[in-house]
């Protein structure tokens, strides 16, 4: 069985979409994979309640309790590695996890570390993507699922979805429209990746 570990910081709607897809599509049976744990760096992340209610193990690792980025990432890797063995490899999914990860962490899970970013990468890496796209006059924006490399919001693209920018769109309205597509492409890209693991 492959162990999917999902890292969140907030609402966790992408995590929930993945959990629901795994249930609906029978990932245990078809891909030999289960969502083994959801880890948050914030104790009040709303997504933890959903995961707990689904019977998924949840863990909180508060980054503020660690003296450095290296120390936090090392502790995080220790928790993740509980779900990693040659027989049961881990797949780590970043789903609204608002932390920049150290190269050591990224390299440790190379090829097994996935992120979703709410823009059509390589455009608009980083924060405030929707407002920046509106300000640039983009007529189309979107979301990207990609393998994580040491460079922020880069790495091989696994899936993308495109949505239109409509007249009068605010950043929030656009974010909500993009998010509906994120919920479709993230589970699909993960299911495809599981086939290759
Ligand atoms: C999503 O738009 C994700 O792409 C971005 O942050 C948002 C998180 O949403 N990185 P959620 O926590 O999955 O609901």
mmCIF file of C-alpha atoms and ligand atoms in Angstrom:
data_model
loop_
_atom_site.group_PDB
_atom_site.id
_atom_site.type_symbol
_atom_site.label_atom_id
_atom_site.label_comp_id
_atom_site.label_asym_id
_atom_site.label_seq_id
_atom_site.Cartn_x
_atom_site.Cartn_y
_atom_site.Cartn_z
ATOM 1 C CA UNK A 1 0.000 0.000 0.000
ATOM 2 C CA UNK A 2 1.273 3.494 -0.846
ATOM 3 C CA UNK A 3 0.784 6.051 1.907
ATOM 4 C CA UNK A 4 -0.426 9.484 0.909
ATOM 5 C CA UNK A 5 0.468 12.185 3.436
ATOM 6 C CA UNK A 6 -1.181 15.558 2.859
ATOM 7 C CA UNK A 7 0.228 18.789 4.289
ATOM 8 C CA UNK A 8 -2.169 21.686 4.901
ATOM 9 C CA UNK A 9 -2.216 25.081 6.615
ATOM 10 C CA UNK A 10 -5.836 26.163 6.331
ATOM 11 C CA UNK A 11 -9.181 25.278 4.817
ATOM 12 C CA UNK A 12 -7.965 22.049 3.304
ATOM 13 C CA UNK A 13 -10.506 21.963 0.494
ATOM 14 C CA UNK A 14 -7.947 20.439 -1.897
ATOM 15 C CA UNK A 15 -7.109 17.815 0.726
ATOM 16 C CA UNK A 16 -10.833 17.075 1.121
ATOM 17 C CA UNK A 17 -11.209 16.761 -2.664
ATOM 18 C CA UNK A 18 -8.382 14.206 -2.711
ATOM 19 C CA UNK A 19 -9.823 12.243 0.232
ATOM 20 C CA UNK A 20 -13.247 12.157 -1.409
ATOM 21 C CA UNK A 21 -11.811 11.096 -4.771
ATOM 22 C CA UNK A 22 -9.838 8.313 -3.070
ATOM 23 C CA UNK A 23 -13.044 7.034 -1.476
ATOM 24 C CA UNK A 24 -15.243 7.478 -4.544
ATOM 25 C CA UNK A 25 -12.752 5.981 -6.988
ATOM 26 C CA UNK A 26 -11.524 3.199 -4.705
ATOM 27 C CA UNK A 27 -7.847 4.168 -4.718
ATOM 28 C CA UNK A 28 -7.049 1.389 -2.223
ATOM 29 C CA UNK A 29 -8.308 -1.202 -4.679
ATOM 30 C CA UNK A 30 -7.276 0.439 -7.952
ATOM 31 C CA UNK A 31 -4.036 2.213 -7.052
ATOM 32 C CA UNK A 32 -2.994 0.412 -3.846
ATOM 33 C CA UNK A 33 -2.996 3.749 -2.051
ATOM 34 C CA UNK A 34 -4.613 5.328 0.975
ATOM 35 C CA UNK A 35 -4.587 8.754 2.572
ATOM 36 C CA UNK A 36 -2.594 7.826 5.681
ATOM 37 C CA UNK A 37 -2.242 11.176 7.434
ATOM 38 C CA UNK A 38 -2.974 14.882 7.240
ATOM 39 C CA UNK A 39 -0.390 17.169 8.819
ATOM 40 C CA UNK A 40 -0.892 20.863 9.510
ATOM 41 C CA UNK A 41 1.565 23.505 10.674
ATOM 42 C CA UNK A 42 -1.389 25.348 12.233
ATOM 43 C CA UNK A 43 -3.462 23.896 15.062
ATOM 44 C CA UNK A 44 -6.580 25.782 13.958
ATOM 45 C CA UNK A 45 -6.477 24.664 10.307
ATOM 46 C CA UNK A 46 -10.106 23.941 9.424
ATOM 47 C CA UNK A 47 -9.156 20.988 7.269
ATOM 48 C CA UNK A 48 -8.057 19.012 10.334
ATOM 49 C CA UNK A 49 -11.688 18.598 11.411
ATOM 50 C CA UNK A 50 -12.702 17.130 8.069
ATOM 51 C CA UNK A 51 -9.751 14.734 8.038
ATOM 52 C CA UNK A 52 -10.407 13.630 11.620
ATOM 53 C CA UNK A 53 -14.081 13.039 10.841
ATOM 54 C CA UNK A 54 -12.987 10.769 7.983
ATOM 55 C CA UNK A 55 -10.961 8.676 10.426
ATOM 56 C CA UNK A 56 -7.652 9.905 8.994
ATOM 57 C CA UNK A 57 -4.746 10.386 11.400
ATOM 58 C CA UNK A 58 -4.089 14.100 11.908
ATOM 59 C CA UNK A 59 -0.952 15.717 13.286
ATOM 60 C CA UNK A 60 -0.075 19.310 14.107
ATOM 61 C CA UNK A 61 3.499 20.513 13.883
ATOM 62 C CA UNK A 62 3.655 24.189 14.766
ATOM 63 C CA UNK A 63 6.567 25.726 12.872
ATOM 64 C CA UNK A 64 6.805 28.464 15.523
ATOM 65 C CA UNK A 65 7.909 25.842 18.054
ATOM 66 C CA UNK A 66 11.136 25.241 16.103
ATOM 67 C CA UNK A 67 14.218 27.472 16.160
ATOM 68 C CA UNK A 68 14.848 27.370 12.415
ATOM 69 C CA UNK A 69 13.408 26.360 9.075
ATOM 70 C CA UNK A 70 15.875 23.453 8.997
ATOM 71 C CA UNK A 71 14.740 22.234 12.416
ATOM 72 C CA UNK A 72 11.065 22.381 11.464
ATOM 73 C CA UNK A 73 11.591 20.598 8.155
ATOM 74 C CA UNK A 74 13.670 17.887 9.885
ATOM 75 C CA UNK A 75 10.881 17.323 12.419
ATOM 76 C CA UNK A 76 8.306 17.265 9.633
ATOM 77 C CA UNK A 77 10.348 14.698 7.713
ATOM 78 C CA UNK A 78 10.548 12.549 10.833
ATOM 79 C CA UNK A 79 6.763 12.447 11.096
ATOM 80 C CA UNK A 80 6.349 11.786 7.363
ATOM 81 C CA UNK A 81 8.933 9.006 7.445
ATOM 82 C CA UNK A 82 6.686 7.033 9.804
ATOM 83 C CA UNK A 83 4.594 6.478 6.676
ATOM 84 C CA UNK A 84 7.499 5.608 4.409
ATOM 85 C CA UNK A 85 9.105 2.209 3.868
ATOM 86 C CA UNK A 86 10.272 0.263 0.812
ATOM 87 C CA UNK A 87 7.078 -1.800 0.944
ATOM 88 C CA UNK A 88 4.839 1.191 1.654
ATOM 89 C CA UNK A 89 6.332 4.303 0.020
ATOM 90 C CA UNK A 90 5.004 7.706 0.906
ATOM 91 C CA UNK A 91 3.623 10.279 -1.523
ATOM 92 C CA UNK A 92 3.661 13.772 -0.016
ATOM 93 C CA UNK A 93 1.034 16.255 -1.216
ATOM 94 C CA UNK A 94 1.177 19.965 -0.445
ATOM 95 C CA UNK A 95 -2.373 21.296 -0.368
ATOM 96 C CA UNK A 96 -2.423 24.919 0.684
ATOM 97 C CA UNK A 97 0.671 24.306 2.848
ATOM 98 C CA UNK A 98 1.980 27.818 3.341
ATOM 99 C CA UNK A 99 5.620 27.046 4.078
ATOM 100 C CA UNK A 100 8.714 27.291 1.936
ATOM 101 C CA UNK A 101 10.532 23.972 2.220
ATOM 102 C CA UNK A 102 14.298 23.550 2.510
ATOM 103 C CA UNK A 103 16.261 21.937 -0.345
ATOM 104 C CA UNK A 104 17.073 19.030 2.020
ATOM 105 C CA UNK A 105 13.385 18.314 2.532
ATOM 106 C CA UNK A 106 12.584 18.677 -1.162
ATOM 107 C CA UNK A 107 15.445 16.380 -2.199
ATOM 108 C CA UNK A 108 14.466 13.743 0.362
ATOM 109 C CA UNK A 109 11.086 13.303 -1.346
ATOM 110 C CA UNK A 110 12.153 14.066 -4.913
ATOM 111 C CA UNK A 111 9.617 12.728 -7.394
ATOM 112 C CA UNK A 112 7.196 12.005 -4.552
ATOM 113 C CA UNK A 113 6.435 15.573 -3.496
ATOM 114 C CA UNK A 114 3.584 17.350 -5.270
ATOM 115 C CA UNK A 115 2.089 20.849 -5.005
ATOM 116 C CA UNK A 116 -0.868 22.726 -6.387
ATOM 117 C CA UNK A 117 -0.466 26.387 -7.215
ATOM 118 C CA UNK A 118 -3.350 28.673 -8.211
ATOM 119 C CA UNK A 119 -1.836 30.020 -11.415
ATOM 120 C CA UNK A 120 -0.785 28.802 -14.818
ATOM 121 C CA UNK A 121 2.864 28.235 -13.962
ATOM 122 C CA UNK A 122 5.442 29.396 -14.823
ATOM 123 C CA UNK A 123 3.370 32.601 -14.675
ATOM 124 C CA UNK A 124 2.631 34.101 -11.264
ATOM 125 C CA UNK A 125 4.684 31.940 -8.949
ATOM 126 C CA UNK A 126 4.504 33.089 -5.331
ATOM 127 C CA UNK A 127 1.722 34.876 -3.476
ATOM 128 C CA UNK A 128 -1.235 37.067 -4.539
ATOM 129 C CA UNK A 129 -1.484 35.300 -7.873
ATOM 130 C CA UNK A 130 -5.085 36.231 -8.610
ATOM 131 C CA UNK A 131 -4.672 39.978 -8.016
ATOM 132 C CA UNK A 132 -1.447 39.990 -10.019
ATOM 133 C CA UNK A 133 -3.212 38.252 -12.916
ATOM 134 C CA UNK A 134 -6.092 40.761 -12.802
ATOM 135 C CA UNK A 135 -3.620 43.663 -12.663
ATOM 136 C CA UNK A 136 -1.755 42.246 -15.662
ATOM 137 C CA UNK A 137 -5.002 42.143 -17.653
ATOM 138 C CA UNK A 138 -4.991 38.364 -18.086
ATOM 139 C CA UNK A 139 -8.092 37.013 -19.793
ATOM 140 C CA UNK A 140 -7.402 33.471 -18.658
ATOM 141 C CA UNK A 141 -5.831 32.137 -15.497
ATOM 142 C CA UNK A 142 -5.768 28.711 -13.925
ATOM 143 C CA UNK A 143 -4.103 26.233 -11.640
ATOM 144 C CA UNK A 144 -1.110 23.930 -11.888
ATOM 145 C CA UNK A 145 -0.254 20.626 -10.216
ATOM 146 C CA UNK A 146 3.501 20.069 -10.285
ATOM 147 C CA UNK A 147 6.316 18.052 -8.789
ATOM 148 C CA UNK A 148 8.179 20.120 -6.235
ATOM 149 C CA UNK A 149 11.793 21.087 -6.831
ATOM 150 C CA UNK A 150 14.048 23.352 -4.796
ATOM 151 C CA UNK A 151 12.868 26.431 -6.718
ATOM 152 C CA UNK A 152 9.549 27.785 -5.366
ATOM 153 C CA UNK A 153 6.513 26.995 -7.559
ATOM 154 C CA UNK A 154 8.608 25.386 -10.272
ATOM 155 C CA UNK A 155 9.135 21.766 -11.195
ATOM 156 C CA UNK A 156 7.663 19.429 -13.815
ATOM 157 C CA UNK A 157 4.004 20.138 -14.554
ATOM 158 C CA UNK A 158 1.593 17.239 -14.011
ATOM 159 C CA UNK A 159 -1.726 18.961 -14.793
ATOM 160 C CA UNK A 160 -3.240 22.349 -15.509
ATOM 161 C CA UNK A 161 -6.721 23.819 -15.791
ATOM 162 C CA UNK A 162 -7.731 27.125 -17.360
ATOM 163 C CA UNK A 163 -10.541 29.457 -16.283
ATOM 164 C CA UNK A 164 -11.637 32.791 -17.767
ATOM 165 C CA UNK A 165 -11.242 36.112 -15.992
ATOM 166 C CA UNK A 166 -14.660 37.788 -16.133
ATOM 167 C CA UNK A 167 -15.339 41.554 -16.228
ATOM 168 C CA UNK A 168 -15.387 42.990 -12.713
ATOM 169 C CA UNK A 169 -13.718 39.975 -11.142
ATOM 170 C CA UNK A 170 -12.202 40.550 -7.725
ATOM 171 C CA UNK A 171 -9.241 38.462 -6.567
ATOM 172 C CA UNK A 172 -11.620 36.537 -4.278
ATOM 173 C CA UNK A 173 -14.117 35.806 -7.045
ATOM 174 C CA UNK A 174 -11.345 34.636 -9.313
ATOM 175 C CA UNK A 175 -9.761 32.525 -6.544
ATOM 176 C CA UNK A 176 -13.086 30.776 -5.950
ATOM 177 C CA UNK A 177 -13.459 30.000 -9.668
ATOM 178 C CA UNK A 178 -9.911 28.657 -9.867
ATOM 179 C CA UNK A 179 -10.411 26.595 -6.699
ATOM 180 C CA UNK A 180 -13.305 24.631 -8.239
ATOM 181 C CA UNK A 181 -10.870 23.511 -10.948
ATOM 182 C CA UNK A 182 -8.117 22.745 -8.432
ATOM 183 C CA UNK A 183 -10.497 20.248 -6.822
ATOM 184 C CA UNK A 184 -10.775 18.429 -10.163
ATOM 185 C CA UNK A 185 -7.183 18.409 -11.380
ATOM 186 C CA UNK A 186 -5.376 17.654 -8.111
ATOM 187 C CA UNK A 187 -7.036 14.268 -7.432
ATOM 188 C CA UNK A 188 -6.758 13.360 -11.124
ATOM 189 C CA UNK A 189 -3.036 14.161 -11.256
ATOM 190 C CA UNK A 190 -2.394 12.197 -8.060
ATOM 191 C CA UNK A 191 -4.268 9.159 -9.376
ATOM 192 C CA UNK A 192 -2.101 9.288 -12.515
ATOM 193 C CA UNK A 193 1.082 9.619 -10.491
ATOM 194 C CA UNK A 194 0.100 6.650 -8.309
ATOM 195 C CA UNK A 195 0.013 4.481 -11.418
ATOM 196 C CA UNK A 196 3.709 5.174 -11.976
ATOM 197 C CA UNK A 197 4.879 4.589 -8.372
HETATM 198 C C1 LIG B 1 -5.465 26.874 -2.979
HETATM 199 O O1 LIG B 1 -5.839 27.853 -3.915
HETATM 200 C C2 LIG B 1 -4.068 26.388 -3.254
HETATM 201 O O2 LIG B 1 -3.793 26.275 -4.607
HETATM 202 C C3 LIG B 1 -3.263 27.498 -2.648
HETATM 203 O O3 LIG B 1 -3.938 27.825 -1.447
HETATM 204 C C4 LIG B 1 -5.311 27.478 -1.576
HETATM 205 C C5 LIG B 1 -5.591 26.495 -0.485
HETATM 206 O O4 LIG B 1 -6.898 26.093 -0.434
HETATM 207 N N1 LIG B 1 -1.890 27.134 -2.494
HETATM 208 P P1 LIG B 1 -7.319 24.836 0.441
HETATM 209 O O5 LIG B 1 -6.616 24.930 1.787
HETATM 210 O O6 LIG B 1 -6.957 23.586 -0.313
HETATM 211 O O7 LIG B 1 -8.805 24.997 0.609
#
